[in-house]
Structure formats: structure tokens, C-alpha cells
Coordinates of C-alpha atoms and ligand atoms in Angstrom, one line a residue:
M256 CA -33.7 -3.6 -62.3
K257 CA -33.2 -7.4 -62.4
I258 CA -36.3 -9.3 -61.1
G259 CA -36.0 -12.9 -60.1
M260 CA -38.8 -15.4 -59.2
Y261 CA -38.4 -18.3 -56.9
P262 CA -41.4 -20.5 -57.4
G263 CA -42.5 -23.5 -55.3
T264 CA -45.0 -25.0 -53.0
F265 CA -43.3 -24.0 -49.7
D266 CA -45.6 -26.3 -47.7
P267 CA -44.0 -25.2 -45.4
V268 CA -40.8 -23.2 -45.9
T269 CA -37.6 -24.8 -44.6
V270 CA -34.1 -23.6 -43.9
G271 CA -33.1 -25.0 -47.2
H272 CA -35.6 -22.6 -49.0
L273 CA -34.3 -19.7 -46.9
D274 CA -30.8 -20.4 -47.9
I275 CA -31.7 -20.1 -51.6
I276 CA -33.6 -16.9 -50.8
K277 CA -30.6 -15.5 -49.0
R278 CA -28.2 -16.3 -51.8
S279 CA -30.5 -14.7 -54.4
E280 CA -29.3 -11.4 -53.0
K281 CA -26.1 -11.7 -55.1
L282 CA -28.1 -12.4 -58.3
V283 CA -31.1 -10.1 -58.4
D284 CA -32.3 -6.7 -57.3
K285 CA -35.7 -7.9 -56.4
L286 CA -37.0 -11.5 -55.6
I287 CA -40.6 -12.6 -55.9
V288 CA -41.2 -15.7 -53.9
A289 CA -44.1 -17.2 -55.9
I290 CA -46.1 -19.8 -54.0
A291 CA -48.2 -22.2 -56.0
E292 CA -51.7 -22.1 -54.7
H293 CA -52.8 -25.4 -56.2
P294 CA -49.5 -27.2 -56.9
G295 CA -50.9 -30.6 -58.0
P296 CA -53.3 -33.4 -57.2
K297 CA -52.4 -33.4 -53.5
E298 CA -53.8 -30.6 -51.3
P299 CA -51.1 -28.8 -49.4
L300 CA -51.1 -29.1 -45.6
F301 CA -51.1 -25.3 -45.2
S302 CA -53.5 -22.8 -46.8
I303 CA -52.0 -20.4 -49.3
A304 CA -52.5 -17.6 -46.7
D305 CA -50.6 -19.6 -44.1
R306 CA -47.7 -20.5 -46.5
V307 CA -47.4 -16.8 -47.6
K308 CA -47.4 -15.6 -44.0
L309 CA -44.8 -18.2 -42.8
V310 CA -42.4 -17.2 -45.7
Q311 CA -43.0 -13.5 -45.0
D312 CA -42.1 -13.9 -41.3
D313 CA -39.0 -16.0 -42.0
V314 CA -37.8 -13.6 -44.8
A315 CA -38.3 -10.5 -42.5
A316 CA -36.0 -12.1 -39.9
L317 CA -33.3 -12.6 -42.6
G318 CA -32.9 -8.8 -43.0
L319 CA -31.9 -8.9 -46.6
K320 CA -30.8 -5.8 -48.6
I321 CA -32.9 -6.6 -51.6
E322 CA -36.7 -6.3 -51.8
I323 CA -38.5 -9.7 -51.4
E324 CA -42.1 -10.0 -52.3
V325 CA -44.0 -13.1 -51.2
T326 CA -47.1 -13.9 -53.1
G327 CA -49.4 -16.7 -54.2
F328 CA -50.1 -17.5 -57.8
D329 CA -52.5 -19.8 -59.6
D330 CA -51.4 -19.3 -63.2
L331 CA -49.0 -21.1 -65.5
L332 CA -45.6 -20.2 -64.0
I333 CA -44.1 -18.8 -67.2
H334 CA -47.2 -16.5 -67.8
Y335 CA -47.0 -15.2 -64.2
A336 CA -43.2 -14.6 -64.7
E337 CA -43.9 -12.7 -67.9
Q338 CA -46.6 -10.7 -66.3
R339 CA -44.3 -9.7 -63.5
N340 CA -41.3 -8.8 -65.8
V341 CA -39.2 -11.5 -64.4
S342 CA -35.9 -12.2 -66.2
M343 CA -34.7 -15.1 -64.1
I344 CA -36.5 -18.1 -62.5
L345 CA -34.5 -19.4 -59.6
R346 CA -34.6 -23.0 -58.4
G347 CA -32.7 -24.9 -55.7
L348 CA -31.1 -28.2 -56.7
R349 CA -30.6 -30.9 -54.1
A350 CA -29.6 -34.5 -55.0
V351 CA -29.9 -36.2 -58.3
S352 CA -33.5 -36.9 -57.6
D353 CA -34.4 -33.3 -58.2
F354 CA -32.6 -33.2 -61.5
D355 CA -35.0 -35.1 -63.7
Y356 CA -38.0 -33.0 -62.8
E357 CA -36.1 -29.7 -62.9
F358 CA -34.5 -30.6 -66.3
Q359 CA -37.9 -31.2 -67.8
M360 CA -39.5 -28.2 -66.3
T361 CA -36.7 -25.9 -67.4
G362 CA -36.8 -27.3 -71.0
M363 CA -40.5 -26.8 -71.2
N364 CA -40.3 -23.2 -69.8
Y365 CA -37.5 -22.4 -72.2
Q366 CA -39.7 -23.5 -75.1
L367 CA -42.5 -21.3 -73.9
N368 CA -40.3 -18.3 -73.4
P369 CA -36.6 -18.4 -74.2
D370 CA -36.1 -14.8 -72.8
I371 CA -36.6 -16.1 -69.2
Q372 CA -33.6 -18.0 -67.9
T373 CA -33.9 -20.7 -65.2
V374 CA -30.9 -20.5 -62.8
F375 CA -30.1 -23.3 -60.3
L376 CA -28.4 -22.8 -57.0
M377 CA -27.0 -26.0 -55.6
S378 CA -28.1 -26.7 -52.1
Q379 CA -25.4 -26.5 -49.5
D380 CA -24.4 -29.9 -48.1
R381 CA -26.0 -29.3 -44.7
Y382 CA -29.4 -28.6 -46.4
Q383 CA -29.2 -31.3 -49.1
F384 CA -31.6 -33.6 -47.4
I385 CA -34.2 -31.2 -46.2
S386 CA -37.5 -31.3 -47.9
S387 CA -40.9 -30.0 -46.8
R388 CA -42.4 -33.5 -47.4
F389 CA -40.1 -35.2 -44.9
V390 CA -40.3 -32.4 -42.4
K391 CA -44.1 -32.8 -42.3
E392 CA -43.8 -36.6 -42.0
I393 CA -41.2 -36.3 -39.1
C394 CA -43.4 -33.8 -37.3
R395 CA -46.5 -35.9 -37.7
L396 CA -44.8 -38.9 -36.2
G397 CA -43.4 -36.8 -33.2
G398 CA -39.8 -36.3 -34.4
N399 CA -37.7 -33.3 -33.7
I400 CA -37.8 -30.8 -36.7
E401 CA -35.8 -28.0 -35.0
K402 CA -32.9 -28.3 -37.4
F403 CA -35.0 -28.0 -40.5
V404 CA -37.4 -25.1 -39.9
T405 CA -37.5 -21.9 -38.0
P406 CA -39.3 -21.7 -34.6
G407 CA -42.4 -20.0 -36.2
V408 CA -42.8 -22.8 -38.7
K409 CA -42.2 -25.5 -36.1
E410 CA -45.0 -24.0 -34.0
A411 CA -47.4 -23.9 -37.0
L412 CA -46.6 -27.5 -37.8
H413 CA -47.2 -28.6 -34.2
K414 CA -50.5 -26.9 -34.2
K415 CA -51.5 -28.8 -37.3
F416 CA -50.6 -32.1 -35.9
T417 CA -52.0 -31.7 -32.4
K418 CA -55.5 -30.7 -33.6
Ligands
ADP138 P1 -41.9 -27.7 -55.6 O1 -43.1 -28.4 -55.3 O2 -41.9 -26.7 -56.8 O3 -40.6 -28.6 -55.7 P2 -40.8 -26.8 -53.1 O4 -41.4 -25.9 -52.2 O5 -40.7 -28.2 -52.6 O6 -41.7 -26.7 -54.4 O7 -39.4 -26.3 -53.6 C1 -39.2 -25.1 -54.2 C2 -37.8 -25.0 -54.7 O8 -36.9 -25.0 -53.6 C3 -37.4 -26.1 -55.7 O9 -36.5 -25.6 -56.6 C4 -36.7 -27.1 -54.7 O10 -35.7 -27.9 -55.4 C5 -36.0 -26.0 -53.8 N1 -35.6 -26.6 -52.5 C6 -36.5 -27.3 -51.7 N2 -35.8 -27.7 -50.5 C7 -34.5 -27.3 -50.7 C8 -33.3 -27.4 -50.0 N3 -33.3 -28.1 -48.8 N4 -32.2 -26.9 -50.5 C9 -32.2 -26.2 -51.6 N5 -33.3 -26.1 -52.4 C10 -34.4 -26.6 -52.0

């Protein structure tokens, strides 16, 4: 059984993320969507519980044939991948701007464990420009985010910004 891991912050999940999850069906038998609890110096907008729930709801609506597990993690990614018997780390690649960071991360992870391969799926052109960061910004300033997220995520974002 081939287990893949799709790591990220998912703050919140967008249709761009969902497209990568959908396409993973052709690559792995099981996908673990691993959500970084504390991704960096900046606190995420949504709690880990909320981010997990939003991905779970969106994934359930996709009705995929493979098993998708959605979980938080707070470990070094490669250690968590080893612990979960993952053979492939999946990442989405948008414009050139993603490349530098992804290139470095893949190189470091390969040094740490050459048995785990990082595989990139190029974003489809209609999702190229969608990022969680801009979706939050657009919503905060009252713009329409319907094209970028599912109705459930849209509602959760509106709740955040109308508090
Ligand atoms: P991170 O903080 O690790 O970049 P994100 O949640 O922003 O976490 O993204 C997780 C993964 O999904 C990354 O590989 C990112 O490049 C990819 N991704 C994000 N948005 C899109 C999109 N619109 N199309 C394809 N891949 C995407």
C-alpha cells in the first residue's frame, strides 16, 4: 500500500489544495493531509481543530475512492512521514515564486531521508494564483472569495472577519 503525505498550513483550505488532493488519487492508495500546527513565526488565522475540520468537510464532499486522513502534526515533517510509513511527500507547485522554497525544502528532506520522495503536482492554470494568504486578505477587505474556496470555508472566513 502506497501512502502519500500532503503537508501544509491549510489556513484555510482552498480549491487549489483540493485539486491537488483530488489528483493524488492517481498516485497513492492512501493520502494523509498533514496540517502543520505551528507553521512558523506567524500564528495561523484558524486553530488546528478548525483547519482539520474544514479540510475534512471539503474532502468528504469530493467523494474520492482512496482513503484520506486529515490530521495535525507538530513534528519535523520528515520524522512524521517516517513514523507514518509514508513513501511520498506531495506538494503543489504554482508559479516560479514557489520554486525556490520548495527546491530547498525538498533538498533538505532528501538529505534527511532519501527513501522518501517528494513529488510535485503543477497547479492547473485556473488555480495558479490562488493562495490562502490572499484569500484571507481579500475576505478581510470585503472582496468576493467564492471562486477560491468552498461555501463552508467562505462562511468560516466571514465569521472570523465579522467578529
Ligand atoms: P505551506 O505553508 O506549507 O506552503 P500551504 O497550505 O500554503 O502550506 O500549501 C500547502 C501545499 O499546497 C504547498 O505545496 C503549496 O504549494 C500547495 N498549494 C497551495 N495553493 C495551491 C494552489 N492554488 N494550487 C496548487 N497547489 C497549491
